[in-house]
Tab-separated table of C-alpha atoms in Angstrom:
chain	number	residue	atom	x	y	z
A	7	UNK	CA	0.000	0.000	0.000
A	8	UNK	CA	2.846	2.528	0.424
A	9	UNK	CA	4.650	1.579	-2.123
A	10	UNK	CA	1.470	2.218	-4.107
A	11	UNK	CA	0.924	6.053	-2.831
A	12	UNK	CA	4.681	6.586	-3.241
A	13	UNK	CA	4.243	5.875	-7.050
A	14	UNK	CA	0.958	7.673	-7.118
A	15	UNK	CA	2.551	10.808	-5.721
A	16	UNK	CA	5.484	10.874	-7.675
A	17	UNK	CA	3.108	10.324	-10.709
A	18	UNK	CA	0.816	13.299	-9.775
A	19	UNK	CA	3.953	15.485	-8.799
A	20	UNK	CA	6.439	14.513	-12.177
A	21	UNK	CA	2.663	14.777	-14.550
A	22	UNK	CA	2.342	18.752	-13.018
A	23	UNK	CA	6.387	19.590	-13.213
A	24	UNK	CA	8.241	17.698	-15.708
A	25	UNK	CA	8.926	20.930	-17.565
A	26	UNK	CA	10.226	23.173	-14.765
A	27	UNK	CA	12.957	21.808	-11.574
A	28	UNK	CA	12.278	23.895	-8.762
A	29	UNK	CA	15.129	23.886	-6.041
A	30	UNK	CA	14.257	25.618	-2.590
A	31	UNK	CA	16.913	25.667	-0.118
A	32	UNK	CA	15.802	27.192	3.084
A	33	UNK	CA	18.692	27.510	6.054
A	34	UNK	CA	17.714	26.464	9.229
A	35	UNK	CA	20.162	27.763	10.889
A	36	UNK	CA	18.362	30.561	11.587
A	37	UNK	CA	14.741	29.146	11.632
A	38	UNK	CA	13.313	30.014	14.400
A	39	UNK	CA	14.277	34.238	13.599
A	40	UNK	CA	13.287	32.724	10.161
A	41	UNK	CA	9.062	32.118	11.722
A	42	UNK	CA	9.577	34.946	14.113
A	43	UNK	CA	10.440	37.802	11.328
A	44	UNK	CA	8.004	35.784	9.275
A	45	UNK	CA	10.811	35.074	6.692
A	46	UNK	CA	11.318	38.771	5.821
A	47	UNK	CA	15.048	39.849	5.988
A	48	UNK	CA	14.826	43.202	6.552
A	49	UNK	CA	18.586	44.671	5.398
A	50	UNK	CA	18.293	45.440	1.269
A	51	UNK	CA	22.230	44.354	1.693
A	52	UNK	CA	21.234	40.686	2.158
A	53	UNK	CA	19.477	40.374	-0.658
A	54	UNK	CA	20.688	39.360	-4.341
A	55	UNK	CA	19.417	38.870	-7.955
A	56	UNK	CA	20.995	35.304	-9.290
A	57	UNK	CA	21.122	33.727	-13.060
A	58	UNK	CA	22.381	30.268	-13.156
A	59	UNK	CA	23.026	27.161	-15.281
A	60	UNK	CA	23.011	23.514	-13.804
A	61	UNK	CA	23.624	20.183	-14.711
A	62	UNK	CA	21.216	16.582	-13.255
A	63	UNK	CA	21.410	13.713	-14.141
A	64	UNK	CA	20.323	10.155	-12.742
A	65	UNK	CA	22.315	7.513	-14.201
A	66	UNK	CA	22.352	3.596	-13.793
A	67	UNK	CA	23.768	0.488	-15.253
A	68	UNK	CA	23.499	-3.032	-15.153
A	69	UNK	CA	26.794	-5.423	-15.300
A	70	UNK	CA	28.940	-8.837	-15.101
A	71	UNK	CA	32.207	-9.473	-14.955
A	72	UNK	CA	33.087	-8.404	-18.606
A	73	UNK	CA	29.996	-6.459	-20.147
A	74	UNK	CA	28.105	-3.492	-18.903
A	75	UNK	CA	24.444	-1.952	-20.445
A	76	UNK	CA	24.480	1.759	-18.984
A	77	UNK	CA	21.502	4.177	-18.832
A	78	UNK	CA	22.020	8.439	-19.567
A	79	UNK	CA	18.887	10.476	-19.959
A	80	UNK	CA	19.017	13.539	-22.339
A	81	UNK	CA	18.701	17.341	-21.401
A	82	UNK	CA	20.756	17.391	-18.539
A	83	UNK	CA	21.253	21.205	-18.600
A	84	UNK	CA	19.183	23.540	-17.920
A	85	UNK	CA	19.044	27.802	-17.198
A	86	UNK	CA	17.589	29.492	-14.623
A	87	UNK	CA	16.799	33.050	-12.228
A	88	UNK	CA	16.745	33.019	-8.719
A	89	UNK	CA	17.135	35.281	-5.453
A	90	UNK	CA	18.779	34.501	-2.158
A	91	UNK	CA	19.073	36.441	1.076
A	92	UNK	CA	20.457	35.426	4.474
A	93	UNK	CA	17.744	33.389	5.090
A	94	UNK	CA	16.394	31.747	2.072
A	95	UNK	CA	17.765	30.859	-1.473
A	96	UNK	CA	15.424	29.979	-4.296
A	97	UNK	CA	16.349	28.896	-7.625
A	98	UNK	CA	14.095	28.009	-10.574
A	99	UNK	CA	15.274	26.128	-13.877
A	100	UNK	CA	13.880	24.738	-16.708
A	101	UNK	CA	15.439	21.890	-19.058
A	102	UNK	CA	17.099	22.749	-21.813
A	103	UNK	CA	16.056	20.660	-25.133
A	104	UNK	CA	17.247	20.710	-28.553
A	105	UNK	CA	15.213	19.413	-31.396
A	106	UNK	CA	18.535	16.996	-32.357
A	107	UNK	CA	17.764	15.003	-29.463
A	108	UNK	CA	14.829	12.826	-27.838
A	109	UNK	CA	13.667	14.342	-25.022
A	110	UNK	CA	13.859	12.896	-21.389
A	111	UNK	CA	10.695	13.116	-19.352
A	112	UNK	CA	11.789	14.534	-16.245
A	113	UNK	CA	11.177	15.886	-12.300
A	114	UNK	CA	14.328	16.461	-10.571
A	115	UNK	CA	14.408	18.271	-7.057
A	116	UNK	CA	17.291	17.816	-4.544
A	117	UNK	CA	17.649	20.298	-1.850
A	118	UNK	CA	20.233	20.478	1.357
A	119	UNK	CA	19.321	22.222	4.564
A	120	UNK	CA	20.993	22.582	8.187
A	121	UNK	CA	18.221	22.308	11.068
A	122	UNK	CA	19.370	23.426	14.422
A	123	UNK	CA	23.054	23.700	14.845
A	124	UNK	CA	24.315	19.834	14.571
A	125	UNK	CA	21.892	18.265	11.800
A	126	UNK	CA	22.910	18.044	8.136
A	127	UNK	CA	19.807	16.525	6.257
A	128	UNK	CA	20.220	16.231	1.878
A	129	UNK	CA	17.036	15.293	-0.087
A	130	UNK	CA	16.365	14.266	-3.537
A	131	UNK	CA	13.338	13.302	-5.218
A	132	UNK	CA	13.822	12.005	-9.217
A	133	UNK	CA	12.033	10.456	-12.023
A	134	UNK	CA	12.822	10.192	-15.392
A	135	UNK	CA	11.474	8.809	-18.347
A	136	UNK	CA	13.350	7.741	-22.005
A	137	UNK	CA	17.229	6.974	-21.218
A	138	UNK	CA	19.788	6.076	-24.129
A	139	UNK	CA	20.963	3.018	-23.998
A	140	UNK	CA	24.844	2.337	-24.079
A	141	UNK	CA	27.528	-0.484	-23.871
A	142	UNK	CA	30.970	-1.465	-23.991
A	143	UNK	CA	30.198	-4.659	-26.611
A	144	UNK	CA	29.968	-2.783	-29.817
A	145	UNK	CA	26.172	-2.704	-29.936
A	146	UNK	CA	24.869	0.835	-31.746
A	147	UNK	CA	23.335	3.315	-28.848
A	148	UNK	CA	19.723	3.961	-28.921
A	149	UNK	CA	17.228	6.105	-27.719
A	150	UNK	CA	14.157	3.759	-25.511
A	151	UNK	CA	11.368	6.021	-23.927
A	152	UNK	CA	9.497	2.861	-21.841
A	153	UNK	CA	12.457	2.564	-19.771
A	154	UNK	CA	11.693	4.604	-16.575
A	155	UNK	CA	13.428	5.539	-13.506
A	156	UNK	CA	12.205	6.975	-9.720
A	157	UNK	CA	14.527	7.383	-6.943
A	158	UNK	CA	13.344	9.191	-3.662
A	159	UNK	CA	15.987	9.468	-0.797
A	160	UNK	CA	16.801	11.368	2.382
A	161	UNK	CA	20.479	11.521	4.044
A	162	UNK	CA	20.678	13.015	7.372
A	163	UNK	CA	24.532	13.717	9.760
A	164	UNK	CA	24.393	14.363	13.349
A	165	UNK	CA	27.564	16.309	14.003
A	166	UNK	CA	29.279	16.027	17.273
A	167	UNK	CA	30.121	19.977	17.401
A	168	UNK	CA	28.178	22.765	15.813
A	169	UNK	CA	27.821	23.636	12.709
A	170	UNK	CA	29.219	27.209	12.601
A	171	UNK	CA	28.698	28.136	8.880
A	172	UNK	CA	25.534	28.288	6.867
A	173	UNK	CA	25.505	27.060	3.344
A	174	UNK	CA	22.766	29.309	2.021
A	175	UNK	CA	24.618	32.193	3.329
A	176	UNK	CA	27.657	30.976	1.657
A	177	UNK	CA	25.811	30.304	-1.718
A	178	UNK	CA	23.812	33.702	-1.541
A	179	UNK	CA	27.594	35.641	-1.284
A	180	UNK	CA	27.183	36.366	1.830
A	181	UNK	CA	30.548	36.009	4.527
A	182	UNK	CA	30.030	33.933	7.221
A	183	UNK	CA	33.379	32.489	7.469
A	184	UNK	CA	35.142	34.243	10.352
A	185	UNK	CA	38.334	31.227	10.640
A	186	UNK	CA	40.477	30.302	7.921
A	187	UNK	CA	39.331	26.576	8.203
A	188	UNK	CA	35.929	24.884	9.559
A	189	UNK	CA	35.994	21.164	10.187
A	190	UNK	CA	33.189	19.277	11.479
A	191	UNK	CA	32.135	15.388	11.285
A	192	UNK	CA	29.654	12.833	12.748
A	193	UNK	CA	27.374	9.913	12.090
A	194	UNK	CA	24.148	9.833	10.589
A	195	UNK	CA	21.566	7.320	8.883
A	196	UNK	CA	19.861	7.582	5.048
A	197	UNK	CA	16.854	5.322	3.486
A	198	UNK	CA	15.789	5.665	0.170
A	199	UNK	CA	13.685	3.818	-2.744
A	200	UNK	CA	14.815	2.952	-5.790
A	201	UNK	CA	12.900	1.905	-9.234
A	202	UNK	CA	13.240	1.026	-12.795
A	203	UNK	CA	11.477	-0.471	-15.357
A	204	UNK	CA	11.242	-1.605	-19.111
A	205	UNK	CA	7.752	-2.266	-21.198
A	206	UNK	CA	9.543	-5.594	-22.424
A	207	UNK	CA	13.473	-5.899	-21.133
A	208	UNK	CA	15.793	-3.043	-20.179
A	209	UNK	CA	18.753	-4.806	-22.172
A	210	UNK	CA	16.629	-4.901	-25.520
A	211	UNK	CA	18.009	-6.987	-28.626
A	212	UNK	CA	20.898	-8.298	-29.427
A	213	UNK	CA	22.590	-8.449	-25.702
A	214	UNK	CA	21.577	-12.510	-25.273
A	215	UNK	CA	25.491	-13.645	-25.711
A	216	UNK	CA	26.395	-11.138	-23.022
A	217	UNK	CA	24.237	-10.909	-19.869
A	218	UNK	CA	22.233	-13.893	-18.658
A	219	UNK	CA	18.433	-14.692	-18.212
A	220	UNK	CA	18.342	-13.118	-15.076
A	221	UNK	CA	19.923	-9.906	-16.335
A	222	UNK	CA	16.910	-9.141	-18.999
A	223	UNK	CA	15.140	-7.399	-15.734
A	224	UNK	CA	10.980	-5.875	-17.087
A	225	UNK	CA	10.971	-4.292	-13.442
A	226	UNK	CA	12.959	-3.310	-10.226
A	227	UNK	CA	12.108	-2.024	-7.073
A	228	UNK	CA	14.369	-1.847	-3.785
A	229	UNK	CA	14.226	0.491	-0.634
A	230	UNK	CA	17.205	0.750	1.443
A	231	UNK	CA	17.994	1.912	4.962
A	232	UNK	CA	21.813	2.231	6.648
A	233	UNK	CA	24.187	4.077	8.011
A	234	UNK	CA	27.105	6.865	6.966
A	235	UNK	CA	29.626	9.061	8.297
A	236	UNK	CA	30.839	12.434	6.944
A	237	UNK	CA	33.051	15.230	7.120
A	238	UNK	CA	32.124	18.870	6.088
A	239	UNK	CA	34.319	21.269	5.869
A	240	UNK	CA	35.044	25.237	5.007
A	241	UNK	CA	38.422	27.237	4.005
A	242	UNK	CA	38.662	30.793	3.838
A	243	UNK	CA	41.072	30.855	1.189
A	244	UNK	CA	43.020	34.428	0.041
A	245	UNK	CA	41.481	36.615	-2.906
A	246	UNK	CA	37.552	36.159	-1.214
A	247	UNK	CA	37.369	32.365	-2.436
A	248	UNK	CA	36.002	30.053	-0.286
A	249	UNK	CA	35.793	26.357	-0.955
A	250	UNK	CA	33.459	24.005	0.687
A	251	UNK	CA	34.112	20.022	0.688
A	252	UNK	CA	31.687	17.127	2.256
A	253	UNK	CA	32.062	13.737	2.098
A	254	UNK	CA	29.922	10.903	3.396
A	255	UNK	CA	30.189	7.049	2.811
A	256	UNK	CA	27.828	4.894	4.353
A	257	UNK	CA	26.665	1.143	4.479
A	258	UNK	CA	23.114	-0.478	4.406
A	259	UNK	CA	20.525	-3.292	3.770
A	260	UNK	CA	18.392	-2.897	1.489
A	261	UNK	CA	15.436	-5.233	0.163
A	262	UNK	CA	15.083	-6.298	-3.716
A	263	UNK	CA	12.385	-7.341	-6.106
A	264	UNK	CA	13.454	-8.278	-9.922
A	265	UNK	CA	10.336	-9.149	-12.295
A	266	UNK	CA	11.743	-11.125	-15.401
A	267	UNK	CA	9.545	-11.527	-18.069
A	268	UNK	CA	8.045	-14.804	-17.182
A	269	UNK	CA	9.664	-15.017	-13.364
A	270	UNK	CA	10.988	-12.890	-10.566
A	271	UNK	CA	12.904	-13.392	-7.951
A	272	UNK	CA	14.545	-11.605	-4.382
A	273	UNK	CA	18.276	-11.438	-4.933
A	274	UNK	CA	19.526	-12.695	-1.562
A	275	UNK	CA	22.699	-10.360	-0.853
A	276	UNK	CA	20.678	-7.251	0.948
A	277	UNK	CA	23.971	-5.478	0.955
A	278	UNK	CA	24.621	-1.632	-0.228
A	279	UNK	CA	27.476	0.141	-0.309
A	280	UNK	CA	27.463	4.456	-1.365
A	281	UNK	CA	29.357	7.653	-1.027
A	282	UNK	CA	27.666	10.962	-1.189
A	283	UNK	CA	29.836	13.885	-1.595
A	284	UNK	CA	30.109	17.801	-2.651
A	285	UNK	CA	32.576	20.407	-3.427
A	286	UNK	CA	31.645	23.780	-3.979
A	287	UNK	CA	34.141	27.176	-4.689
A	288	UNK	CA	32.868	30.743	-4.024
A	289	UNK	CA	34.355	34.414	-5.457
A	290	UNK	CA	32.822	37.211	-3.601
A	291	UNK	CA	32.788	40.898	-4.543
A	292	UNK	CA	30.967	43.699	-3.332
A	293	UNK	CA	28.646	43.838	-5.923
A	294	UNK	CA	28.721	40.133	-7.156
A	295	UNK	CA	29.013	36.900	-6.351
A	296	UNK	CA	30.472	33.543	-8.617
A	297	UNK	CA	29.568	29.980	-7.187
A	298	UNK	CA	30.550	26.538	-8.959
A	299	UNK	CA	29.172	23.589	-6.913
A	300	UNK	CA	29.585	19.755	-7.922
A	301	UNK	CA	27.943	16.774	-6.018
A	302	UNK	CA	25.878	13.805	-6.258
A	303	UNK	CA	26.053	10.247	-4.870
A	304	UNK	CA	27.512	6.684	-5.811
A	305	UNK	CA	24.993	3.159	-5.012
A	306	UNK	CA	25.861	-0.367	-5.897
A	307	UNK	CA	24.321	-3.488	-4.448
A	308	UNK	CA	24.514	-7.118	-5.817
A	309	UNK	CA	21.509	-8.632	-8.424
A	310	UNK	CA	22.830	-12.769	-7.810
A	311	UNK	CA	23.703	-14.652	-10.793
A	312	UNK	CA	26.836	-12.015	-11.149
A	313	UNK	CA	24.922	-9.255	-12.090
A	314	UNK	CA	25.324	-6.006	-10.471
A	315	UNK	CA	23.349	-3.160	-10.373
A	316	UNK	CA	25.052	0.701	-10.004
A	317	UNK	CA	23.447	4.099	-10.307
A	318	UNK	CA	24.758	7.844	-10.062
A	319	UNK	CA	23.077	10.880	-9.151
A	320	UNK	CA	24.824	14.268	-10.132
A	321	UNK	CA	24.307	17.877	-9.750
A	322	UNK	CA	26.402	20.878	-10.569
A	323	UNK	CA	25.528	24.171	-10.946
A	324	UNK	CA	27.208	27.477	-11.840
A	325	UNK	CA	25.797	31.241	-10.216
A	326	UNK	CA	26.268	34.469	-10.783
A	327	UNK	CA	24.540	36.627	-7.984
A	328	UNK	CA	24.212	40.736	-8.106
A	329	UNK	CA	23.910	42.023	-4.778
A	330	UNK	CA	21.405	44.613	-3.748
A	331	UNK	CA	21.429	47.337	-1.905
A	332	UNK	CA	25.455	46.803	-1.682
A	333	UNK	CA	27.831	50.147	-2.469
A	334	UNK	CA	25.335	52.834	-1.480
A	335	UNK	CA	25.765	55.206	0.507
A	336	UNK	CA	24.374	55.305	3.862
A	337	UNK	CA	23.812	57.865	7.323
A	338	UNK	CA	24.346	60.533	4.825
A	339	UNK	CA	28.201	59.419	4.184
């Protein structure tokens, strides 16, 4: 039954957005001045104007020992506008589609926030529809748009002391770096779910010689639940650049369900190993503001019958921010 609203959700949701990714990153650092002020900032100097371009993409692939079948949607890019202040950043995109390609059906929304002073919590919500198909066994790449993808997942890090930076303030331009270096680690848990599917077989013609019965997979569905660590850290560096750099492996179990054509089965190994990570680099000016940020996350787990199963999820993005309010004169100076 859960499984069942999940999917009817993400339906409902993907059906009303797949045109537009909206990305809302709200710092909860400061949330409880954030309900009090009623999340008005009220210093113009906080505030900025922001045009972007970013880069998602949910990848997978399906492998043995010596062959692999991988999955890459189209119109990864995409443009946007957007305004930040010390309190809240929101960015809006849309896809960017060329009429050269097939298109990629697509809902993509991952978000980071920091609630109280210790907890770390990174969301993503995903599903795609029409991936090319690619392989390292000479077969010609092609375009399927049955093959369909929905990932939703939630990491959260409990550090052991504060953390002393905010990373909307950071992406907005604003300086809240007062040491050279900020270090900061702890333990955490995630849980996600994880589907795909094919109308007939995700490896399609041609790939009987290379993958075996139980590879030719109609439908998938898994949810995991583990464990991680992490790091995050901040450096001040000279010239106003700051760099930012997280990392956080973790460990889990996680419960399978392949539909064959004429069969399924449960594969028996429940184990899943993944690494999230990010690294971002800042220029601040008076006026403006430059950001380049690159993350995203690594899963494999085991299929049996020495088939594995790996998928990717990447973001990057790249701001420019104009600062209001910034370079005017003020008390009648």
């Amino acid at each position: 039954m859960i499984k069942k609203f999940i999917i009817l959700f993400l339906f409902i949701v993907s059906s009303v957005s797949a045109q537009a990714q909206i990305l809302k990153e709200l710092d909860s650092l400061n949330f409880i001045e954030l309900v009090d002020k009623r999340f008005v900032d009220h210093e113009l100097a906080n505030y900025s104007l922001r045009v972007f371009t970013n880069y998602k993409v949910k990848r997978f692939a399906i492998r043995n020992s010596d062959f692999k079948s991988r999955y890459v949607p189209n119109n990864k890019y995409g443009i946007g506008l957007g305004f930040a202040s010390s309190k809240v950043l929101i960015d809006i995109a849309f896809n960017i589609k060329t009429k050269h390609e097939d298109v990629t059906r697509r809902f993509d929304m991952q978000g980071t926030t920091i609630i109280g002073k210790k907890n770390y919590v990174n969301f993503y919500v995903q599903s795609y529809k029409g991936y090319n198909v690619k392989n390292n066994f000479d077969q010609p790449t092609v375009f399927r748009d049955d093959i369909k993808s929905v990932t939703i997942g939630i990491n959260t890090l409990r550090t052991v002391p504060d953390i002393e930076f905010s990373y909307s303030m950071l992406k907005a331009g604003l300086d809240n770096v007062n040491r050279k270096v900020y270090i900061t680690g702890g333990f955490g848990a995630f849980a996600f779910y994880d589907y795909f599917s094919a109308e007939q077989d995700i490896l399609g013609d041609n790939s009987d010689m290379f993958f075996n019965e139980q590879a030719h997979i109609k439908r998938y569905n898994s949810a995991a639940a583990g464990v991680l660590g992490g790091l995050l850290s901040v450096f001040g560096l000279p010239y106003n650049i700051t760099a930012t750099c997280n990392i956080m492996p973790g460990v889990g179990l996680m419960y399978k369900h392949v539909t064959l054509a004429d069969s399924s089965y449960k594969p028996s190994n429940h184990l899943l190993l993944k690494v999230d990570y990010a690294l971002a680099l800042g220029y601040n000016m008076e006026r403006y503001y430059i950001n380049l940020i690159y993350g995203g996350g690594f899963y494999s787990t085991d299929l049996g019958y020495d088939n594995k199963y790996r998928f990717n999820l990447t973001k990057a993005k790249l701001a420019i921010g104009y600062k209001l309010g910034r370079g005017k004169k003020r008390n009648g100076n």
